[in-house]
Tab-separated table of C-alpha atoms in Angstrom:
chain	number	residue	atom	x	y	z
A	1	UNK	CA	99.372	71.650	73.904
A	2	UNK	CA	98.491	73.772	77.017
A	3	UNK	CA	98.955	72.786	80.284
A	4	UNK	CA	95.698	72.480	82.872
A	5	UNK	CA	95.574	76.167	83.891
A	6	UNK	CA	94.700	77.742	87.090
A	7	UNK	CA	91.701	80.529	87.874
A	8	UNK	CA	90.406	82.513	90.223
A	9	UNK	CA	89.672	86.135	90.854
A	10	UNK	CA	93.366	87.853	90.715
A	11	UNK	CA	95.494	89.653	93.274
A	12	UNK	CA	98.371	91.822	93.029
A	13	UNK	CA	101.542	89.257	92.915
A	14	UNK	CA	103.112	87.850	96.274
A	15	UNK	CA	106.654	88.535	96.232
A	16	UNK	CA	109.445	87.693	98.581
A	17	UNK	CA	112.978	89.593	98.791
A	18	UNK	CA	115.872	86.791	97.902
A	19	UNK	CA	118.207	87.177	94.907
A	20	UNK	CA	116.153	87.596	92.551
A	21	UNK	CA	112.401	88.185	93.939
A	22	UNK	CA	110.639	85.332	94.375
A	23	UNK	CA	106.916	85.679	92.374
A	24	UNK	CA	103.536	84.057	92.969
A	25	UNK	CA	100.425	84.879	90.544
A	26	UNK	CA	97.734	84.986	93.265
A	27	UNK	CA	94.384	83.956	92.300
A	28	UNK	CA	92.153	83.809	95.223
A	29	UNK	CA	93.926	81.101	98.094
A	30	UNK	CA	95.680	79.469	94.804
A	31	UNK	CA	99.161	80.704	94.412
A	32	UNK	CA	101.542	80.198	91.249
A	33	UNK	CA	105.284	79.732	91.466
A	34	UNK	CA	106.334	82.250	88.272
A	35	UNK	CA	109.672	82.337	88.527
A	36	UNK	CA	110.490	79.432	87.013
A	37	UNK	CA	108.186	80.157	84.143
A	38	UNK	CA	110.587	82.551	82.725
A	39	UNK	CA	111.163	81.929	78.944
A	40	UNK	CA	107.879	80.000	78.646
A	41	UNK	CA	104.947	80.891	77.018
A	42	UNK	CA	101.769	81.789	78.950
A	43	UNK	CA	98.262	83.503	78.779
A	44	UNK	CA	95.847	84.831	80.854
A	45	UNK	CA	92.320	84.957	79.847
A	46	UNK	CA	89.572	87.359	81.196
A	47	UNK	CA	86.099	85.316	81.543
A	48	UNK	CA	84.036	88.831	81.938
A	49	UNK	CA	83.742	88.858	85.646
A	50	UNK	CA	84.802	91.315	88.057
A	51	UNK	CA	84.402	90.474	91.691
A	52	UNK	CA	84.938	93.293	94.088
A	53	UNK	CA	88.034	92.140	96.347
A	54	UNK	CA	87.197	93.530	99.591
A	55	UNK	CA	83.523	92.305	99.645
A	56	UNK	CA	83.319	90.019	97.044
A	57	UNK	CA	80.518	91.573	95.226
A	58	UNK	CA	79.770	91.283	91.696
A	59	UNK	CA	80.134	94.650	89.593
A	60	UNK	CA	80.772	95.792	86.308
A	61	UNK	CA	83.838	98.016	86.469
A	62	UNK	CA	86.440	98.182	89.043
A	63	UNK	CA	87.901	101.161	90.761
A	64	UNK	CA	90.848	101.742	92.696
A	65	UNK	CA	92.484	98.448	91.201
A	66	UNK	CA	90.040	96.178	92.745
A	67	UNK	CA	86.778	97.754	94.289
A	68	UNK	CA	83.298	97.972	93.760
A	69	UNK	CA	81.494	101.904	93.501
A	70	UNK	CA	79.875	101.240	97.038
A	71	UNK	CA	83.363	99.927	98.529
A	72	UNK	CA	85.419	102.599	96.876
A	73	UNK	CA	83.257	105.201	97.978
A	74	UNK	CA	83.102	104.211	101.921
A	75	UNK	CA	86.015	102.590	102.630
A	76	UNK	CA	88.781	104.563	104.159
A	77	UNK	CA	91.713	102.684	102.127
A	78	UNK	CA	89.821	104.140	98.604
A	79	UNK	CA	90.364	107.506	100.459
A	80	UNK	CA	91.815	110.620	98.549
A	81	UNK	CA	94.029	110.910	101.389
A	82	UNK	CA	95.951	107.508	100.651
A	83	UNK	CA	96.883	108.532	97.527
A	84	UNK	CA	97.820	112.065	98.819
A	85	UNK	CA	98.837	111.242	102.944
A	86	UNK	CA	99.352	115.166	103.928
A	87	UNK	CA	95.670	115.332	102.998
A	88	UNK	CA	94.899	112.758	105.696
A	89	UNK	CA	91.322	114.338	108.010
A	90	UNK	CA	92.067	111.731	110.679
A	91	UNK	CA	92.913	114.348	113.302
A	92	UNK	CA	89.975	116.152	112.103
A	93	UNK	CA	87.426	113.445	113.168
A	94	UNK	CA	86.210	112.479	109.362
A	95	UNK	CA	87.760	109.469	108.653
A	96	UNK	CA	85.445	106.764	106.817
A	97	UNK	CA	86.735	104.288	109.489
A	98	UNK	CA	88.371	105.984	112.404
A	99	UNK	CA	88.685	101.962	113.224
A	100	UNK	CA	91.311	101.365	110.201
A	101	UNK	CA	92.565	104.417	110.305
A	102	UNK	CA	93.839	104.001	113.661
A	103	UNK	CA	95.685	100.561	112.785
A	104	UNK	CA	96.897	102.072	109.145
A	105	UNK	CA	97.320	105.490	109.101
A	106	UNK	CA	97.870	106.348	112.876
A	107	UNK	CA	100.927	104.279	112.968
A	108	UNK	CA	105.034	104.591	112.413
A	109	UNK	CA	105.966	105.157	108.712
A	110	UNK	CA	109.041	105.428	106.680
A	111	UNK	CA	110.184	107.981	104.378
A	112	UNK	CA	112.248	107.057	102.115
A	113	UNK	CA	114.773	107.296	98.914
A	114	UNK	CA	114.907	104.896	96.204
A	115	UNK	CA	115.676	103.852	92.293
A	116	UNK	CA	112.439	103.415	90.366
A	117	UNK	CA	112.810	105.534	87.202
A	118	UNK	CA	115.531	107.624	88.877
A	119	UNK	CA	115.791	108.621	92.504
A	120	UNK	CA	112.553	109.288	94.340
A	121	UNK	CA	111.074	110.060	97.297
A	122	UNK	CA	108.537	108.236	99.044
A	123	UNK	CA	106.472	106.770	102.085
A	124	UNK	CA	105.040	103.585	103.741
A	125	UNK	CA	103.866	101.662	106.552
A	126	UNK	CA	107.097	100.444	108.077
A	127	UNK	CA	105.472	96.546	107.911
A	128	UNK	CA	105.390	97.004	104.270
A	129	UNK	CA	109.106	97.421	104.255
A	130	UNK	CA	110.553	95.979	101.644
A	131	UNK	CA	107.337	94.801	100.209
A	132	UNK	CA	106.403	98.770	98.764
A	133	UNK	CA	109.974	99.176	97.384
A	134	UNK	CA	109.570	96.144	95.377
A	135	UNK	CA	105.973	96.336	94.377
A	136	UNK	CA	107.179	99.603	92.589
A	137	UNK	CA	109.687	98.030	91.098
A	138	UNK	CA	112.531	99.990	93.180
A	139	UNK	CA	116.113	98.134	92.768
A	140	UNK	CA	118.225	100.139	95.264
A	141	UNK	CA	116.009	102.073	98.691
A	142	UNK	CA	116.768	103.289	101.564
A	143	UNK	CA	114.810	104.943	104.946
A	144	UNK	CA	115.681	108.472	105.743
A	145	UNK	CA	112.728	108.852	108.536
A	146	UNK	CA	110.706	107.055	111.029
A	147	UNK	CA	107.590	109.071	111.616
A	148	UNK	CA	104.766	108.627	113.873
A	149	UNK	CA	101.953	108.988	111.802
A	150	UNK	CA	101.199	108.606	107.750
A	151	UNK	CA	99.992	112.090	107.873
A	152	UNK	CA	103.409	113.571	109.056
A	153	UNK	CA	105.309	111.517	106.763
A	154	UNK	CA	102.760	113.108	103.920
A	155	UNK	CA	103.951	116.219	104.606
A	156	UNK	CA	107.848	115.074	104.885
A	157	UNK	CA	107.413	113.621	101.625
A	158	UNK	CA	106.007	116.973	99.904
A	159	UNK	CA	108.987	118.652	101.613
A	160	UNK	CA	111.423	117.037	99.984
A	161	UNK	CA	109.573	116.342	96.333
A	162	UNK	CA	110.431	119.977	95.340
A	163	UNK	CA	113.787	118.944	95.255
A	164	UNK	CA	113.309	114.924	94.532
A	165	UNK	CA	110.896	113.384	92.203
A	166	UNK	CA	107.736	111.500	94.324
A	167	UNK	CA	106.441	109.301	91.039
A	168	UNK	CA	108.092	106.466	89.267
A	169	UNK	CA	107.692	106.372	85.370
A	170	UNK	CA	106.768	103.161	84.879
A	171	UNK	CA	107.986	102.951	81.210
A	172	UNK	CA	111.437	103.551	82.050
A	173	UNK	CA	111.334	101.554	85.135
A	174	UNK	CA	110.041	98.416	82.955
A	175	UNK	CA	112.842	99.422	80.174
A	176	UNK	CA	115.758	98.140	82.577
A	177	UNK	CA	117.241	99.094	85.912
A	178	UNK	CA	118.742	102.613	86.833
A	179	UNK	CA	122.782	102.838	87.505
A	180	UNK	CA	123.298	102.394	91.488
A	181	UNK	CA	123.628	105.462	93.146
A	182	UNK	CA	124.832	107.075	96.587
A	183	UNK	CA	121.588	107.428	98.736
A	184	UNK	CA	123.979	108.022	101.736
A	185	UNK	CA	124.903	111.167	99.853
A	186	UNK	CA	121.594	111.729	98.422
A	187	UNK	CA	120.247	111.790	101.700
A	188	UNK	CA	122.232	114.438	102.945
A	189	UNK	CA	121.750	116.909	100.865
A	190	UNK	CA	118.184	116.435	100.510
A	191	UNK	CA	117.905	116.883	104.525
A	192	UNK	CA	119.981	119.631	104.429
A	193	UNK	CA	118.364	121.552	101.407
A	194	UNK	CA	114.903	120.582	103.463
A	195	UNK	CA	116.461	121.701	106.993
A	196	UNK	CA	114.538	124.471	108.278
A	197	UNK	CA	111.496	123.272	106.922
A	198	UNK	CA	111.701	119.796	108.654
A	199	UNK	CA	112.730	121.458	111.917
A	200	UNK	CA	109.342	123.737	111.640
A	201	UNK	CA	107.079	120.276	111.282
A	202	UNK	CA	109.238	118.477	114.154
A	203	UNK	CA	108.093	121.534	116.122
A	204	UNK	CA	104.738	121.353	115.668
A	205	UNK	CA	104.585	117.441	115.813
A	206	UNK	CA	106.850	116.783	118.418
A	207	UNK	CA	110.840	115.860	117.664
A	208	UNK	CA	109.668	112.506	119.129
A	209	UNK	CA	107.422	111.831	115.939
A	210	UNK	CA	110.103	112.097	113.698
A	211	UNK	CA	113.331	110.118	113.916
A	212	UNK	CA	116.134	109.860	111.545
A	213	UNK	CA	117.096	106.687	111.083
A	214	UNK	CA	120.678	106.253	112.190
A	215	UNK	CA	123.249	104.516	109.770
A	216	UNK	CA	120.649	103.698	107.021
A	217	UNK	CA	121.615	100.254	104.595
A	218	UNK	CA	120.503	100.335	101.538
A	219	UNK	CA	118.536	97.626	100.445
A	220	UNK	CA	119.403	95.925	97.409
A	221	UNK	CA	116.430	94.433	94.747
A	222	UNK	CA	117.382	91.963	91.806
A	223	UNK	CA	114.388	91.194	89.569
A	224	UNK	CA	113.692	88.015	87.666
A	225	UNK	CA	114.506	89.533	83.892
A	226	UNK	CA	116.120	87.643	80.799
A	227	UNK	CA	115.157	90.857	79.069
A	228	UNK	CA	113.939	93.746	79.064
A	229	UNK	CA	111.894	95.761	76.791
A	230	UNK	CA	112.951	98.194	74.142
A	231	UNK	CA	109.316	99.832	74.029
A	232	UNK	CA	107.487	99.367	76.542
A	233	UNK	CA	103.153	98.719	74.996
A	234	UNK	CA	100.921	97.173	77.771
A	235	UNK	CA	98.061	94.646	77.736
A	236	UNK	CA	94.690	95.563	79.038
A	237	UNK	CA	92.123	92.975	79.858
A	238	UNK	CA	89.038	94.905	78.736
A	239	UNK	CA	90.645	95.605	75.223
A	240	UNK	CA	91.772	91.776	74.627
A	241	UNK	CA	90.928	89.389	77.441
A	242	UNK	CA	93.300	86.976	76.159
A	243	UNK	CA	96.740	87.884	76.899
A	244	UNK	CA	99.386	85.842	75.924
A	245	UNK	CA	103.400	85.522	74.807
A	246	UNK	CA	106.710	84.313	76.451
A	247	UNK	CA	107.278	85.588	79.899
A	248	UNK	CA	110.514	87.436	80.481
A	249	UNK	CA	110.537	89.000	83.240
A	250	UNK	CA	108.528	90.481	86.210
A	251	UNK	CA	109.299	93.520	87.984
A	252	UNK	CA	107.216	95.814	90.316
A	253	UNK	CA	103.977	94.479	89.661
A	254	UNK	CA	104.205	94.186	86.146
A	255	UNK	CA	104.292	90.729	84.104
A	256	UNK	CA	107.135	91.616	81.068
A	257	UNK	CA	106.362	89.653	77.808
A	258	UNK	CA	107.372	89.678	74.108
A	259	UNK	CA	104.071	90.510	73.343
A	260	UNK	CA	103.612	93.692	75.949
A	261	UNK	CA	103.360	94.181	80.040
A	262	UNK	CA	100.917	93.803	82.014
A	263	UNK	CA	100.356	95.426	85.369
A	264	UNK	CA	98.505	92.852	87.298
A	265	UNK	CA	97.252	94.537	90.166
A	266	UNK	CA	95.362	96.941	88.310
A	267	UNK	CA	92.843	94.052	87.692
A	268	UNK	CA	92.398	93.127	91.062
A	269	UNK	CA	89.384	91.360	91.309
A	270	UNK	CA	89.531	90.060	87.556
A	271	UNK	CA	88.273	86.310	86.912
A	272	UNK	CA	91.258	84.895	84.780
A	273	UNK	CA	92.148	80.703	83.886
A	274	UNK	CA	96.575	81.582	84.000
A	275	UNK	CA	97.724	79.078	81.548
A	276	UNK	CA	101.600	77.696	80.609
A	277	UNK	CA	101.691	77.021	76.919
A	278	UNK	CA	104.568	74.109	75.841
């Protein structure tokens, strides 16, 4: 027997910061309670349509977890530079949308350490604090800068990723959570190994555009997880479009079953009926 399911074109998952994080499968204005599905058996089934989930339009493939080819190609947040910040052309006068750059890019950010993988480095809008950390599926963070502008924290960030990783790897994150470590301590020595470099950008910038944020906490992430995964095989919606199996656990933006994972916000945009089995 299945229960009456829910659909809609999919978003990345809603998540709120309490002990654990609290999930919800968004599929358009609908959203789906998940935590306490864990331990039941689900699916998720693909009906063959994409929508595009900036402009709603119909297309074939998706790029850039969610867009359309016209949408990923204009829009400034489809941009190499978002992937790559110290690449930002703002100053330059070539953003796509000087408009959203101002309000996205041209605004404080925080660079930061967490516990992905392993330690990394990393940077966001300071509104998306804690809501990056736990979309990549971080369970201990903490800021080291405040930064005027995403293009100074860009190159911040390549500073110190000579001496600290800047990418998760996502199969050991989903395999269970990393041992706690000092980021007090970790930040220390990373500032000091990056010292004269760091002073050389505050010169050029301004020592106003970058702050160090005094007497850092660390913030603390719990995910919803009866178990983890001994190998880690994912699901992908335009191999099987049925994916199902018992849900348990969800961390980052990944759905963990018996069956596989599935990293739901790489089909943003998908049309899907979500489905608890009994």
């Amino acid at each position: 027997m299945t229960n009456r399911g829910h659909s809609g074109s999919l978003r990345k998952m809603r998540a709120v910061l309490s002990d654990p994080v609290d999930y919800f499968l968004v599929l358009d204005k609908t959203e789906v309670p998940l935590n306490e599905m864990l331990g039941c058996n689900i699916k998720l089934e693909f009906h063959g349509l994409i929508h595009c989930i900036y402009c709603g339009r119909k297309t074939s493939k998706s790029f850039n977890q969610g867009y359309c080819f016209p949408c990923f190609r204009k829009l400034a947040q489809c941009d190499l530079c978002i992937v790559s910040p110290e690449k930002c052309h703002y100053h330059e006068g070539t953003c796509r949308e000087p408009t959203w750059g101002q309000e996205n890019c041209m605004t404080k950010h925080i660079v930061y350490l967490s516990i992905t993988s392993g330690l990394k480095v990393g940077i966001t809008r300071s509104t998306q604090v804690p809501t990056r950390w736990i979309d990549q599926g971080a369970t201990q963070a903490q800021p080291i800068f405040i930064v005027s502008t995403r293009y100074q924290s860009g190159i911040i960030e390549n500073i110190f990723s000579k001496h600290v990783a800047d990418k998760t790897n996502w199969r050991a994150m989903l395999k269970g959570n990393q041992s706690p470590r000092d980021l007090q301590e970790e930040r220390a020595v990373l500032v000091e190994d990056c010292k004269l470099e760091i002073e050389a950008v505050a010169e050029k910038h301004g020592k106003d555009a970058i702050r160090m944020v005094d007497s850092p906490e660390d913030t603390l992430i719990n995910y919803p997880v009866l178990e983890f995964p001994t190998k880690v095989s994912s699901h992908n919606f335009e191999k099987n479009p049925i994916v199902s199996g018992r849900l348990m656990g969800i961390k980052g933006q990944y759905l963990l079953l018996d069956s596989g994972v599935i990293n739901l916000r790489k089909f943003g945009g998908y049309e899907i009926t979500f489905s608890v089995l009994d």
